[in-house]
PDB file of C-alpha atoms and ligand atoms in Angstrom:
ATOM      1  CA  UNK A 850       3.784 -10.194  14.179  1.00 57.00           C
ATOM      2  CA  UNK A 851       7.437  -9.757  13.136  1.00 52.00           C
ATOM      3  CA  UNK A 852       8.533 -12.791  15.224  1.00 63.00           C
ATOM      4  CA  UNK A 853       5.659 -15.088  14.267  1.00 67.00           C
ATOM      5  CA  UNK A 854       7.120 -17.917  12.215  1.00 86.00           C
ATOM      6  CA  UNK A 855       5.042 -18.499   9.107  1.00 95.00           C
ATOM      7  CA  UNK A 856       3.745 -21.968   8.358  1.00 94.00           C
ATOM      8  CA  UNK A 857       5.529 -23.592   5.459  1.00 95.00           C
ATOM      9  CA  UNK A 858       3.873 -23.339   2.135  1.00 97.00           C
ATOM     10  CA  UNK A 859       2.350 -26.751   1.029  1.00 97.00           C
ATOM     11  CA  UNK A 860       4.322 -28.854  -1.403  1.00 97.00           C
ATOM     12  CA  UNK A 861       2.806 -30.225  -4.581  1.00 96.00           C
ATOM     13  CA  UNK A 862       0.794 -33.401  -3.879  1.00 97.00           C
ATOM     14  CA  UNK A 863       0.374 -32.646  -0.184  1.00 97.00           C
ATOM     15  CA  UNK A 864      -3.239 -33.127   1.140  1.00 97.00           C
ATOM     16  CA  UNK A 865      -4.799 -29.925   2.410  1.00 96.00           C
ATOM     17  CA  UNK A 866      -7.620 -29.264   4.636  1.00 93.00           C
ATOM     18  CA  UNK A 867     -10.586 -28.151   2.477  1.00 90.00           C
ATOM     19  CA  UNK A 868     -11.385 -25.239   4.784  1.00 92.00           C
ATOM     20  CA  UNK A 869      -9.923 -23.256   7.590  1.00 93.00           C
ATOM     21  CA  UNK A 870     -12.971 -22.016   9.563  1.00 96.00           C
ATOM     22  CA  UNK A 871     -11.722 -18.616  10.774  1.00 96.00           C
ATOM     23  CA  UNK A 872     -13.948 -16.026  12.384  1.00 97.00           C
ATOM     24  CA  UNK A 873     -10.999 -13.611  12.254  1.00 97.00           C
ATOM     25  CA  UNK A 874     -10.755 -13.986   8.426  1.00 97.00           C
ATOM     26  CA  UNK A 875     -14.536 -13.224   8.194  1.00 98.00           C
ATOM     27  CA  UNK A 876     -14.072 -10.069  10.306  1.00 98.00           C
ATOM     28  CA  UNK A 877     -11.087  -9.100   8.243  1.00 98.00           C
ATOM     29  CA  UNK A 878     -12.870  -9.495   4.908  1.00 98.00           C
ATOM     30  CA  UNK A 879     -16.097  -7.800   6.291  1.00 97.00           C
ATOM     31  CA  UNK A 880     -14.185  -4.768   7.577  1.00 97.00           C
ATOM     32  CA  UNK A 881     -11.165  -4.613   5.174  1.00 97.00           C
ATOM     33  CA  UNK A 882     -10.613  -1.104   3.842  1.00 98.00           C
ATOM     34  CA  UNK A 883      -7.880   0.318   1.734  1.00 98.00           C
ATOM     35  CA  UNK A 884      -5.480   2.774   3.552  1.00 98.00           C
ATOM     36  CA  UNK A 885      -4.398   5.633   1.348  1.00 98.00           C
ATOM     37  CA  UNK A 886      -0.744   5.592   0.459  1.00 98.00           C
ATOM     38  CA  UNK A 887      -0.297   9.039   1.932  1.00 97.00           C
ATOM     39  CA  UNK A 888      -1.097   7.776   5.438  1.00 97.00           C
ATOM     40  CA  UNK A 889       1.553   5.125   5.325  1.00 98.00           C
ATOM     41  CA  UNK A 890       4.822   5.090   7.156  1.00 98.00           C
ATOM     42  CA  UNK A 891       7.643   2.847   8.329  1.00 98.00           C
ATOM     43  CA  UNK A 892       7.946   0.206   9.403  1.00 98.00           C
ATOM     44  CA  UNK A 893       7.070  -1.750   6.274  1.00 98.00           C
ATOM     45  CA  UNK A 894       7.189  -5.499   6.069  1.00 98.00           C
ATOM     46  CA  UNK A 895      10.434  -7.228   6.993  1.00 97.00           C
ATOM     47  CA  UNK A 896      12.086  -9.130   4.164  1.00 97.00           C
ATOM     48  CA  UNK A 897      10.543 -12.390   5.527  1.00 97.00           C
ATOM     49  CA  UNK A 898       7.070 -10.736   5.617  1.00 98.00           C
ATOM     50  CA  UNK A 899       7.604  -9.320   2.115  1.00 98.00           C
ATOM     51  CA  UNK A 900       8.490 -12.725   0.772  1.00 98.00           C
ATOM     52  CA  UNK A 901       5.614 -14.277   2.512  1.00 98.00           C
ATOM     53  CA  UNK A 902       3.204 -11.616   1.036  1.00 98.00           C
ATOM     54  CA  UNK A 903       4.542 -12.300  -2.391  1.00 98.00           C
ATOM     55  CA  UNK A 904       4.167 -16.089  -1.890  1.00 98.00           C
ATOM     56  CA  UNK A 905       0.527 -15.632  -0.691  1.00 98.00           C
ATOM     57  CA  UNK A 906      -0.263 -13.269  -3.457  1.00 98.00           C
ATOM     58  CA  UNK A 907       0.639 -15.851  -5.977  1.00 98.00           C
ATOM     59  CA  UNK A 908      -1.586 -18.558  -4.618  1.00 98.00           C
ATOM     60  CA  UNK A 909      -4.576 -17.668  -6.753  1.00 98.00           C
ATOM     61  CA  UNK A 910      -6.780 -19.616  -9.080  1.00 98.00           C
ATOM     62  CA  UNK A 911      -4.871 -19.791 -12.275  1.00 98.00           C
ATOM     63  CA  UNK A 912      -6.485 -21.587 -15.352  1.00 98.00           C
ATOM     64  CA  UNK A 913      -3.800 -23.494 -17.188  1.00 97.00           C
ATOM     65  CA  UNK A 914      -1.216 -22.968 -14.488  1.00 97.00           C
ATOM     66  CA  UNK A 915       0.297 -20.223 -16.486  1.00 98.00           C
ATOM     67  CA  UNK A 916       1.279 -17.878 -13.539  1.00 98.00           C
ATOM     68  CA  UNK A 917       0.492 -14.980 -15.975  1.00 97.00           C
ATOM     69  CA  UNK A 918       1.987 -12.358 -13.686  1.00 98.00           C
ATOM     70  CA  UNK A 919       5.128 -11.220 -12.174  1.00 98.00           C
ATOM     71  CA  UNK A 920       6.319  -8.797  -9.473  1.00 98.00           C
ATOM     72  CA  UNK A 921       8.552  -5.744  -9.444  1.00 98.00           C
ATOM     73  CA  UNK A 922       9.530  -4.769  -5.846  1.00 98.00           C
ATOM     74  CA  UNK A 923      10.313  -1.246  -4.881  1.00 98.00           C
ATOM     75  CA  UNK A 924      11.697  -0.735  -1.385  1.00 98.00           C
ATOM     76  CA  UNK A 925      14.534   1.448   0.010  1.00 98.00           C
ATOM     77  CA  UNK A 926      16.284   3.778  -2.410  1.00 98.00           C
ATOM     78  CA  UNK A 927      14.640   1.947  -5.344  1.00 98.00           C
ATOM     79  CA  UNK A 928      11.564   3.841  -4.746  1.00 98.00           C
ATOM     80  CA  UNK A 929      13.310   7.226  -5.248  1.00 98.00           C
ATOM     81  CA  UNK A 930      15.290   5.947  -8.291  1.00 98.00           C
ATOM     82  CA  UNK A 931      12.040   4.899 -10.055  1.00 98.00           C
ATOM     83  CA  UNK A 932      10.478   8.224  -8.790  1.00 98.00           C
ATOM     84  CA  UNK A 933      13.167  10.133 -10.649  1.00 98.00           C
ATOM     85  CA  UNK A 934      11.948   8.477 -13.948  1.00 98.00           C
ATOM     86  CA  UNK A 935       8.349   9.496 -12.952  1.00 98.00           C
ATOM     87  CA  UNK A 936       9.451  13.079 -12.455  1.00 98.00           C
ATOM     88  CA  UNK A 937      11.287  13.286 -15.722  1.00 98.00           C
ATOM     89  CA  UNK A 938       8.402  11.647 -17.676  1.00 98.00           C
ATOM     90  CA  UNK A 939       5.910  13.941 -15.992  1.00 98.00           C
ATOM     91  CA  UNK A 940       8.069  17.032 -16.804  1.00 98.00           C
ATOM     92  CA  UNK A 941       8.402  16.046 -20.478  1.00 98.00           C
ATOM     93  CA  UNK A 942       4.698  15.433 -20.945  1.00 97.00           C
ATOM     94  CA  UNK A 943       3.610  18.431 -18.966  1.00 97.00           C
ATOM     95  CA  UNK A 944       5.765  21.380 -20.155  1.00 97.00           C
ATOM     96  CA  UNK A 945       3.916  23.715 -17.757  1.00 97.00           C
ATOM     97  CA  UNK A 946       4.500  21.605 -14.666  1.00 98.00           C
ATOM     98  CA  UNK A 947       5.835  23.579 -11.740  1.00 98.00           C
ATOM     99  CA  UNK A 948       8.858  22.264  -9.737  1.00 98.00           C
ATOM    100  CA  UNK A 949       6.561  21.375  -6.826  1.00 98.00           C
ATOM    101  CA  UNK A 950       4.376  19.204  -9.162  1.00 98.00           C
ATOM    102  CA  UNK A 951       7.454  17.447 -10.563  1.00 98.00           C
ATOM    103  CA  UNK A 952       8.790  16.841  -7.132  1.00 98.00           C
ATOM    104  CA  UNK A 953       5.364  15.423  -6.115  1.00 98.00           C
ATOM    105  CA  UNK A 954       5.459  12.968  -8.927  1.00 98.00           C
ATOM    106  CA  UNK A 955       9.032  11.909  -8.222  1.00 98.00           C
ATOM    107  CA  UNK A 956       8.013  11.195  -4.491  1.00 98.00           C
ATOM    108  CA  UNK A 957       4.999   9.101  -5.231  1.00 98.00           C
ATOM    109  CA  UNK A 958       6.626   5.727  -4.351  1.00 98.00           C
ATOM    110  CA  UNK A 959       8.225   7.007  -1.119  1.00 98.00           C
ATOM    111  CA  UNK A 960       4.755   7.396   0.439  1.00 98.00           C
ATOM    112  CA  UNK A 961       5.027   3.791   1.582  1.00 98.00           C
ATOM    113  CA  UNK A 962       7.932   1.541   2.680  1.00 98.00           C
ATOM    114  CA  UNK A 963       7.004  -1.143   0.173  1.00 98.00           C
ATOM    115  CA  UNK A 964       5.446  -0.886  -3.256  1.00 98.00           C
ATOM    116  CA  UNK A 965       4.882  -3.980  -5.430  1.00 98.00           C
ATOM    117  CA  UNK A 966       4.073  -3.705  -9.029  1.00 98.00           C
ATOM    118  CA  UNK A 967       1.987  -6.618 -10.162  1.00 98.00           C
ATOM    119  CA  UNK A 968       2.581  -7.059 -13.858  1.00 98.00           C
ATOM    120  CA  UNK A 969      -0.001  -8.964 -15.863  1.00 98.00           C
ATOM    121  CA  UNK A 970       2.008 -11.136 -18.116  1.00 95.00           C
ATOM    122  CA  UNK A 971      -0.466 -12.671 -20.592  1.00 96.00           C
ATOM    123  CA  UNK A 972       0.577 -15.734 -22.560  1.00 93.00           C
ATOM    124  CA  UNK A 973      -0.715 -14.668 -25.856  1.00 92.00           C
ATOM    125  CA  UNK A 974      -2.481 -16.968 -28.348  1.00 92.00           C
ATOM    126  CA  UNK A 975      -3.003 -19.625 -25.631  1.00 95.00           C
ATOM    127  CA  UNK A 976      -6.156 -21.712 -25.241  1.00 97.00           C
ATOM    128  CA  UNK A 977      -6.804 -20.058 -21.899  1.00 97.00           C
ATOM    129  CA  UNK A 978      -8.499 -16.784 -22.839  1.00 97.00           C
ATOM    130  CA  UNK A 979      -6.565 -13.620 -22.146  1.00 96.00           C
ATOM    131  CA  UNK A 980      -9.502 -12.374 -20.029  1.00 97.00           C
ATOM    132  CA  UNK A 981      -9.053 -15.331 -17.576  1.00 98.00           C
ATOM    133  CA  UNK A 982      -5.331 -14.689 -17.380  1.00 98.00           C
ATOM    134  CA  UNK A 983      -5.971 -10.960 -16.651  1.00 98.00           C
ATOM    135  CA  UNK A 984      -8.544 -11.842 -14.023  1.00 98.00           C
ATOM    136  CA  UNK A 985      -5.950 -14.101 -12.364  1.00 98.00           C
ATOM    137  CA  UNK A 986      -3.515 -11.147 -12.000  1.00 98.00           C
ATOM    138  CA  UNK A 987      -6.323  -9.096 -10.452  1.00 98.00           C
ATOM    139  CA  UNK A 988      -6.762 -11.847  -7.849  1.00 98.00           C
ATOM    140  CA  UNK A 989      -3.011 -11.624  -7.109  1.00 98.00           C
ATOM    141  CA  UNK A 990      -3.444  -7.921  -6.312  1.00 99.00           C
ATOM    142  CA  UNK A 991      -6.440  -8.597  -3.989  1.00 98.00           C
ATOM    143  CA  UNK A 992      -4.547 -11.447  -2.267  1.00 98.00           C
ATOM    144  CA  UNK A 993      -1.748  -9.024  -1.609  1.00 98.00           C
ATOM    145  CA  UNK A 994      -4.163  -6.446   0.016  1.00 98.00           C
ATOM    146  CA  UNK A 995      -5.743  -9.090   2.153  1.00 98.00           C
ATOM    147  CA  UNK A 996      -2.461 -10.670   3.296  1.00 98.00           C
ATOM    148  CA  UNK A 997      -0.957  -7.230   4.070  1.00 98.00           C
ATOM    149  CA  UNK A 998      -4.003  -6.435   6.136  1.00 98.00           C
ATOM    150  CA  UNK A 999      -3.773  -9.806   7.981  1.00 97.00           C
ATOM    151  CA  UNK A1000      -0.098  -9.027   8.664  1.00 97.00           C
ATOM    152  CA  UNK A1001      -1.109  -5.733  10.331  1.00 97.00           C
ATOM    153  CA  UNK A1002      -0.234  -3.323   7.413  1.00 98.00           C
ATOM    154  CA  UNK A1003      -2.338  -0.896   5.447  1.00 98.00           C
ATOM    155  CA  UNK A1004      -2.420  -1.488   1.680  1.00 98.00           C
ATOM    156  CA  UNK A1005      -3.709   0.320  -1.450  1.00 98.00           C
ATOM    157  CA  UNK A1006      -4.081  -0.862  -5.049  1.00 98.00           C
ATOM    158  CA  UNK A1007      -3.219   2.106  -7.257  1.00 98.00           C
ATOM    159  CA  UNK A1008      -2.500   2.588 -10.986  1.00 98.00           C
ATOM    160  CA  UNK A1009      -2.350   6.443 -11.093  1.00 98.00           C
ATOM    161  CA  UNK A1010      -1.069   7.710 -14.541  1.00 98.00           C
ATOM    162  CA  UNK A1011       2.340   5.924 -14.439  1.00 98.00           C
ATOM    163  CA  UNK A1012       0.787   2.431 -14.825  1.00 98.00           C
ATOM    164  CA  UNK A1013      -0.313   3.439 -18.386  1.00 98.00           C
ATOM    165  CA  UNK A1014       2.613   5.656 -19.492  1.00 97.00           C
ATOM    166  CA  UNK A1015       4.557   4.030 -22.441  1.00 97.00           C
ATOM    167  CA  UNK A1016       7.866   5.565 -21.349  1.00 97.00           C
ATOM    168  CA  UNK A1017       7.296   4.357 -17.738  1.00 98.00           C
ATOM    169  CA  UNK A1018       6.458   0.926 -18.940  1.00 97.00           C
ATOM    170  CA  UNK A1019       9.653   0.876 -21.048  1.00 97.00           C
ATOM    171  CA  UNK A1020      11.613   1.924 -17.952  1.00 97.00           C
ATOM    172  CA  UNK A1021      10.083  -1.153 -16.105  1.00 98.00           C
ATOM    173  CA  UNK A1022      11.148  -3.296 -19.050  1.00 97.00           C
ATOM    174  CA  UNK A1023       7.542  -4.416 -19.735  1.00 97.00           C
ATOM    175  CA  UNK A1024       7.465  -6.750 -22.682  1.00 93.00           C
ATOM    176  CA  UNK A1025       4.700  -7.131 -25.367  1.00 87.00           C
ATOM    177  CA  UNK A1026       1.567  -8.374 -23.674  1.00 86.00           C
ATOM    178  CA  UNK A1027       2.494  -7.091 -20.413  1.00 96.00           C
ATOM    179  CA  UNK A1028       0.474  -4.494 -18.415  1.00 98.00           C
ATOM    180  CA  UNK A1029       0.591  -3.067 -14.914  1.00 98.00           C
ATOM    181  CA  UNK A1030      -2.231  -4.608 -12.965  1.00 98.00           C
ATOM    182  CA  UNK A1031      -1.508  -2.314 -10.100  1.00 98.00           C
ATOM    183  CA  UNK A1032       1.145  -0.831  -7.801  1.00 98.00           C
ATOM    184  CA  UNK A1033       0.265  -2.121  -4.305  1.00 99.00           C
ATOM    185  CA  UNK A1034       1.470   0.208  -1.718  1.00 99.00           C
ATOM    186  CA  UNK A1035       1.971  -1.392   1.766  1.00 98.00           C
ATOM    187  CA  UNK A1036       3.102   0.078   5.029  1.00 98.00           C
ATOM    188  CA  UNK A1037       2.209   0.934   8.636  1.00 98.00           C
ATOM    189  CA  UNK A1038      -0.857   3.123   8.891  1.00 97.00           C
ATOM    190  CA  UNK A1039      -0.775   6.486  10.676  1.00 96.00           C
ATOM    191  CA  UNK A1040      -4.412   7.390  10.361  1.00 95.00           C
ATOM    192  CA  UNK A1041      -7.359   4.925  10.431  1.00 92.00           C
ATOM    193  CA  UNK A1042      -9.369   4.943   7.250  1.00 95.00           C
ATOM    194  CA  UNK A1043     -13.060   5.511   7.634  1.00 96.00           C
ATOM    195  CA  UNK A1044     -15.681   3.351   5.854  1.00 97.00           C
ATOM    196  CA  UNK A1045     -16.768   4.680   2.454  1.00 97.00           C
ATOM    197  CA  UNK A1046     -20.311   4.414   0.917  1.00 97.00           C
ATOM    198  CA  UNK A1047     -20.638   1.105  -0.824  1.00 97.00           C
ATOM    199  CA  UNK A1048     -23.455   0.635  -3.348  1.00 96.00           C
ATOM    200  CA  UNK A1049     -25.541  -2.422  -2.516  1.00 96.00           C
ATOM    201  CA  UNK A1050     -24.536  -5.521  -4.342  1.00 95.00           C
ATOM    202  CA  UNK A1051     -26.505  -5.975  -7.526  1.00 97.00           C
ATOM    203  CA  UNK A1052     -27.955  -9.475  -7.198  1.00 97.00           C
ATOM    204  CA  UNK A1053     -30.482 -11.417  -9.017  1.00 97.00           C
ATOM    205  CA  UNK A1054     -31.756 -14.892  -8.433  1.00 98.00           C
ATOM    206  CA  UNK A1055     -32.157 -16.975 -11.511  1.00 97.00           C
TER     207      UNK A1055
HETATM  208  C1  FMN B1972      -7.248  -1.612 -10.743  1.00 78.54           C
HETATM  209  C2  FMN B1972      -7.470  -0.495  -9.690  1.00 78.54           C
HETATM  210  C3  FMN B1972      -6.713   0.664  -9.745  1.00 78.54           C
HETATM  211  C4  FMN B1972      -6.844   1.685  -8.867  1.00 78.54           C
HETATM  212  N1  FMN B1972      -6.270   2.888  -9.156  1.00 78.54           N
HETATM  213  C5  FMN B1972      -6.535   3.923  -8.239  1.00 78.54           C
HETATM  214  C6  FMN B1972      -5.867   5.175  -8.471  1.00 78.54           C
HETATM  215  O1  FMN B1972      -4.988   5.274  -9.376  1.00 78.54           O
HETATM  216  N2  FMN B1972      -6.214   6.089  -7.621  1.00 78.54           N
HETATM  217  C7  FMN B1972      -7.058   5.986  -6.536  1.00 78.54           C
HETATM  218  O2  FMN B1972      -7.337   6.929  -5.906  1.00 78.54           O
HETATM  219  N3  FMN B1972      -7.687   4.755  -6.390  1.00 78.54           N
HETATM  220  C8  FMN B1972      -7.428   3.667  -7.148  1.00 78.54           C
HETATM  221  N4  FMN B1972      -8.115   2.566  -6.948  1.00 78.54           N
HETATM  222  C9  FMN B1972      -9.081   2.437  -5.843  1.00 78.54           C
HETATM  223  C10 FMN B1972      -8.393   2.167  -4.537  1.00 78.54           C
HETATM  224  O3  FMN B1972      -7.381   1.135  -4.536  1.00 78.54           O
HETATM  225  C11 FMN B1972      -9.417   1.554  -3.540  1.00 78.54           C
HETATM  226  O4  FMN B1972     -10.124   0.612  -4.072  1.00 78.54           O
HETATM  227  C12 FMN B1972     -10.379   2.667  -3.059  1.00 78.54           C
HETATM  228  O5  FMN B1972      -9.691   3.666  -2.410  1.00 78.54           O
HETATM  229  C13 FMN B1972     -11.419   2.077  -2.144  1.00 78.54           C
HETATM  230  O6  FMN B1972     -10.897   1.292  -1.149  1.00 78.54           O
HETATM  231  P1  FMN B1972     -11.566   0.060  -0.478  1.00 78.54           P
HETATM  232  O7  FMN B1972     -12.961  -0.279  -1.126  1.00 78.54           O
HETATM  233  O8  FMN B1972     -10.647  -1.061  -0.812  1.00 78.54           O
HETATM  234  O9  FMN B1972     -11.578   0.346   0.923  1.00 78.54           O
HETATM  235  C14 FMN B1972      -7.797   1.549  -7.808  1.00 78.54           C
HETATM  236  C15 FMN B1972      -8.545   0.253  -7.684  1.00 78.54           C
HETATM  237  C16 FMN B1972      -8.333  -0.675  -8.531  1.00 78.54           C
HETATM  238  C17 FMN B1972      -9.088  -2.045  -8.441  1.00 78.54           C
END
Protein backbone atom coordinates (compact mmCIF):
# COMPACT_ATOMS: atom_id res chain seq x y z
CA UNK A 1 0.00 0.00 0.00
CA UNK A 2 2.90 2.37 0.83
CA UNK A 3 4.06 2.49 -2.78
CA UNK A 4 0.64 2.83 -4.39
CA UNK A 5 0.40 6.25 -6.01
CA UNK A 6 -2.82 7.97 -5.07
CA UNK A 7 -5.05 9.27 -7.85
CA UNK A 8 -5.12 13.05 -7.95
CA UNK A 9 -8.01 14.77 -6.23
CA UNK A 10 -10.42 16.21 -8.78
CA UNK A 11 -10.20 19.89 -9.56
CA UNK A 12 -13.20 22.24 -9.31
CA UNK A 13 -15.38 21.96 -12.41
CA UNK A 14 -14.04 18.54 -13.36
CA UNK A 15 -16.74 16.06 -14.38
CA UNK A 16 -16.88 13.07 -12.04
CA UNK A 17 -18.32 9.61 -12.47
CA UNK A 18 -21.57 9.54 -10.50
CA UNK A 19 -20.65 6.20 -8.94
CA UNK A 20 -17.74 3.86 -8.48
CA UNK A 21 -19.28 0.40 -8.14
CA UNK A 22 -16.92 -1.34 -5.76
CA UNK A 23 -17.60 -4.67 -4.13
CA UNK A 24 -14.53 -4.06 -1.94
CA UNK A 25 -16.09 -0.89 -0.55
CA UNK A 26 -19.30 -2.74 0.27
CA UNK A 27 -17.29 -5.39 2.10
CA UNK A 28 -15.27 -2.74 3.93
CA UNK A 29 -18.36 -0.86 5.07
CA UNK A 30 -20.23 -4.03 5.98
CA UNK A 31 -17.36 -5.37 8.07
CA UNK A 32 -15.63 -2.18 9.29
CA UNK A 33 -14.93 -2.26 12.99
CA UNK A 34 -13.04 0.20 15.17
CA UNK A 35 -9.71 -1.06 16.45
CA UNK A 36 -9.02 -0.06 20.03
CA UNK A 37 -6.18 2.46 20.40
CA UNK A 38 -4.37 0.19 22.85
CA UNK A 39 -3.91 -2.44 20.10
CA UNK A 40 -2.25 0.03 17.72
CA UNK A 41 1.42 0.06 16.84
CA UNK A 42 3.93 1.34 14.33
CA UNK A 43 4.04 1.73 11.44
CA UNK A 44 1.53 4.49 11.09
CA UNK A 45 0.66 6.24 7.85
CA UNK A 46 3.54 7.73 5.89
CA UNK A 47 3.41 11.52 5.41
CA UNK A 48 1.88 10.96 1.95
CA UNK A 49 -0.73 8.59 3.40
CA UNK A 50 -1.48 10.99 6.25
CA UNK A 51 -1.99 13.87 3.82
CA UNK A 52 -4.23 11.70 1.67
CA UNK A 53 -6.27 10.66 4.72
CA UNK A 54 -6.82 14.30 5.66
CA UNK A 55 -7.70 15.19 2.07
CA UNK A 56 -10.26 12.39 1.93
CA UNK A 57 -11.58 13.27 5.38
CA UNK A 58 -12.45 16.75 4.18
CA UNK A 59 -14.42 15.50 1.16
CA UNK A 60 -17.75 15.46 2.96
CA UNK A 61 -21.11 17.05 2.32
CA UNK A 62 -20.87 20.61 3.60
CA UNK A 63 -23.94 22.88 3.42
CA UNK A 64 -22.77 26.35 2.45
CA UNK A 65 -19.21 25.19 1.68
CA UNK A 66 -18.10 26.51 5.06
CA UNK A 67 -15.59 23.73 5.81
CA UNK A 68 -16.57 24.07 9.47
CA UNK A 69 -13.75 21.91 10.78
CA UNK A 70 -9.99 21.88 11.04
CA UNK A 71 -7.37 19.30 11.96
CA UNK A 72 -4.67 19.15 14.62
CA UNK A 73 -2.17 16.39 13.85
CA UNK A 74 -0.21 14.62 16.57
CA UNK A 75 2.64 12.39 15.50
CA UNK A 76 6.15 11.69 16.75
CA UNK A 77 7.19 13.55 19.88
CA UNK A 78 4.20 15.93 19.65
CA UNK A 79 2.10 13.13 21.13
CA UNK A 80 4.14 13.03 24.33
CA UNK A 81 4.34 16.84 24.44
CA UNK A 82 0.54 17.08 24.39
CA UNK A 83 0.41 14.12 26.77
CA UNK A 84 2.44 16.09 29.31
CA UNK A 85 -0.36 18.66 29.35
CA UNK A 86 -2.93 15.88 29.81
CA UNK A 87 -0.96 14.52 32.75
CA UNK A 88 -0.65 17.96 34.37
CA UNK A 89 -4.34 18.78 33.94
CA UNK A 90 -5.33 15.36 35.23
CA UNK A 91 -3.09 15.73 38.30
CA UNK A 92 -4.53 19.19 39.07
CA UNK A 93 -8.12 18.05 38.72
CA UNK A 94 -7.57 14.75 40.57
CA UNK A 95 -5.54 15.60 43.69
CA UNK A 96 -5.66 11.94 44.80
CA UNK A 97 -4.30 10.60 41.50
CA UNK A 98 -1.43 8.16 41.78
CA UNK A 99 1.77 8.54 39.76
CA UNK A 100 0.68 5.54 37.69
CA UNK A 101 -2.64 7.19 36.84
CA UNK A 102 -0.92 10.44 35.84
CA UNK A 103 1.56 8.53 33.70
CA UNK A 104 -1.34 6.66 32.07
CA UNK A 105 -3.01 9.95 31.15
CA UNK A 106 0.20 11.45 29.81
CA UNK A 107 0.74 8.40 27.57
CA UNK A 108 -2.71 8.36 26.00
CA UNK A 109 -1.72 9.70 22.60
CA UNK A 110 1.34 7.48 22.30
CA UNK A 111 -1.00 4.48 21.98
CA UNK A 112 -1.11 5.14 18.21
CA UNK A 113 1.46 6.43 15.73
CA UNK A 114 -0.96 9.07 14.44
CA UNK A 115 -3.72 10.94 16.22
CA UNK A 116 -5.83 13.54 14.43
CA UNK A 117 -8.00 15.90 16.43
CA UNK A 118 -10.96 16.93 14.31
CA UNK A 119 -12.07 20.34 15.50
CA UNK A 120 -15.63 21.41 14.79
CA UNK A 121 -15.28 25.03 13.78
CA UNK A 122 -18.83 26.38 13.61
CA UNK A 123 -19.46 29.62 11.74
CA UNK A 124 -21.73 31.33 14.25
CA UNK A 125 -24.91 33.23 13.31
CA UNK A 126 -24.72 31.84 9.76
CA UNK A 127 -27.84 30.93 7.78
CA UNK A 128 -26.61 27.33 7.67
CA UNK A 129 -27.74 25.97 11.06
CA UNK A 130 -25.02 25.07 13.58
CA UNK A 131 -26.49 21.57 13.74
CA UNK A 132 -25.71 20.99 10.07
CA UNK A 133 -22.19 22.30 10.48
CA UNK A 134 -21.62 19.97 13.43
CA UNK A 135 -23.00 17.00 11.50
CA UNK A 136 -20.54 17.79 8.72
CA UNK A 137 -17.58 17.55 11.13
CA UNK A 138 -18.94 14.20 12.31
CA UNK A 139 -18.87 13.05 8.70
CA UNK A 140 -15.22 14.15 8.53
CA UNK A 141 -14.44 11.83 11.46
CA UNK A 142 -16.23 8.90 9.86
CA UNK A 143 -14.49 9.51 6.52
CA UNK A 144 -11.16 9.34 8.36
CA UNK A 145 -12.10 5.99 9.92
CA UNK A 146 -13.16 4.53 6.60
CA UNK A 147 -10.18 5.87 4.66
CA UNK A 148 -7.73 4.63 7.31
CA UNK A 149 -9.35 1.22 7.14
CA UNK A 150 -9.14 1.20 3.32
CA UNK A 151 -5.44 2.05 3.64
CA UNK A 152 -4.89 -0.98 5.85
CA UNK A 153 -4.81 0.75 9.25
CA UNK A 154 -6.93 0.42 12.33
CA UNK A 155 -8.69 3.52 13.57
CA UNK A 156 -10.74 4.59 16.56
CA UNK A 157 -12.81 7.72 17.23
CA UNK A 158 -12.31 8.78 20.84
CA UNK A 159 -13.18 11.80 22.92
CA UNK A 160 -12.33 10.54 26.42
CA UNK A 161 -12.20 13.29 29.06
CA UNK A 162 -9.68 15.56 27.41
CA UNK A 163 -11.93 16.51 24.47
CA UNK A 164 -14.13 18.39 26.94
CA UNK A 165 -11.66 19.79 29.46
CA UNK A 166 -11.46 23.62 29.31
CA UNK A 167 -7.73 23.73 30.09
CA UNK A 168 -6.92 21.14 27.44
CA UNK A 169 -9.05 23.06 24.96
CA UNK A 170 -7.09 26.22 25.81
CA UNK A 171 -3.82 24.37 25.29
CA UNK A 172 -5.06 23.40 21.80
CA UNK A 173 -5.91 27.07 21.11
CA UNK A 174 -9.58 26.30 20.51
CA UNK A 175 -11.45 29.50 19.76
CA UNK A 176 -15.02 30.41 20.70
CA UNK A 177 -17.45 28.16 18.83
CA UNK A 178 -14.86 25.40 18.45
CA UNK A 179 -15.25 21.92 19.90
CA UNK A 180 -13.36 18.69 19.60
CA UNK A 181 -15.42 16.38 17.37
CA UNK A 182 -13.00 13.58 18.08
CA UNK A 183 -9.47 12.38 18.45
CA UNK A 184 -9.03 9.84 15.66
CA UNK A 185 -6.36 7.30 16.57
CA UNK A 186 -4.77 5.56 13.57
CA UNK A 187 -2.12 2.86 13.36
CA UNK A 188 -1.22 -0.69 12.47
CA UNK A 189 -3.27 -3.21 14.41
CA UNK A 190 -1.67 -5.88 16.56
CA UNK A 191 -4.86 -7.69 17.54
CA UNK A 192 -7.91 -8.20 15.34
CA UNK A 193 -11.05 -6.68 16.81
CA UNK A 194 -14.05 -8.96 17.22
CA UNK A 195 -17.52 -7.96 16.15
CA UNK A 196 -19.65 -6.33 18.83
CA UNK A 197 -23.38 -6.67 19.39
CA UNK A 198 -25.23 -4.17 17.26
CA UNK A 199 -28.88 -3.41 17.93
CA UNK A 200 -31.02 -3.84 14.83
CA UNK A 201 -31.58 -0.58 12.98
CA UNK A 202 -34.86 1.03 14.01
CA UNK A 203 -36.63 1.49 10.71
CA UNK A 204 -40.15 2.50 9.92
CA UNK A 205 -41.71 2.79 6.51
CA UNK A 206 -43.91 5.84 6.08
C1 LIG B 1 -18.15 11.04 19.11
C2 LIG B 1 -17.67 9.71 19.62
C3 LIG B 1 -16.86 9.67 20.73
C4 LIG B 1 -16.42 8.45 21.24
N1 LIG B 1 -15.64 8.44 22.35
C5 LIG B 1 -15.27 7.29 22.88
C6 LIG B 1 -14.49 7.27 24.07
O1 LIG B 1 -14.13 8.31 24.61
N2 LIG B 1 -14.17 6.06 24.59
C7 LIG B 1 -14.57 4.87 24.00
O2 LIG B 1 -14.25 3.80 24.52
N3 LIG B 1 -15.28 4.87 22.86
C8 LIG B 1 -15.65 6.04 22.29
N4 LIG B 1 -16.38 6.05 21.15
C9 LIG B 1 -16.79 4.75 20.55
C10 LIG B 1 -15.73 4.13 19.64
O3 LIG B 1 -15.15 5.06 18.77
C11 LIG B 1 -16.36 3.06 18.76
O4 LIG B 1 -17.46 3.59 18.13
C12 LIG B 1 -16.79 1.86 19.50
O5 LIG B 1 -15.66 1.31 20.07
C13 LIG B 1 -17.49 0.84 18.56
O6 LIG B 1 -16.77 0.68 17.43
P1 LIG B 1 -17.33 0.31 15.96
O7 LIG B 1 -18.80 0.19 16.02
O8 LIG B 1 -16.90 1.45 15.10
O9 LIG B 1 -16.65 -0.95 15.62
C14 LIG B 1 -16.80 7.24 20.60
C15 LIG B 1 -17.60 7.30 19.46
C16 LIG B 1 -18.04 8.51 18.98
C17 LIG B 1 -18.90 8.53 17.75
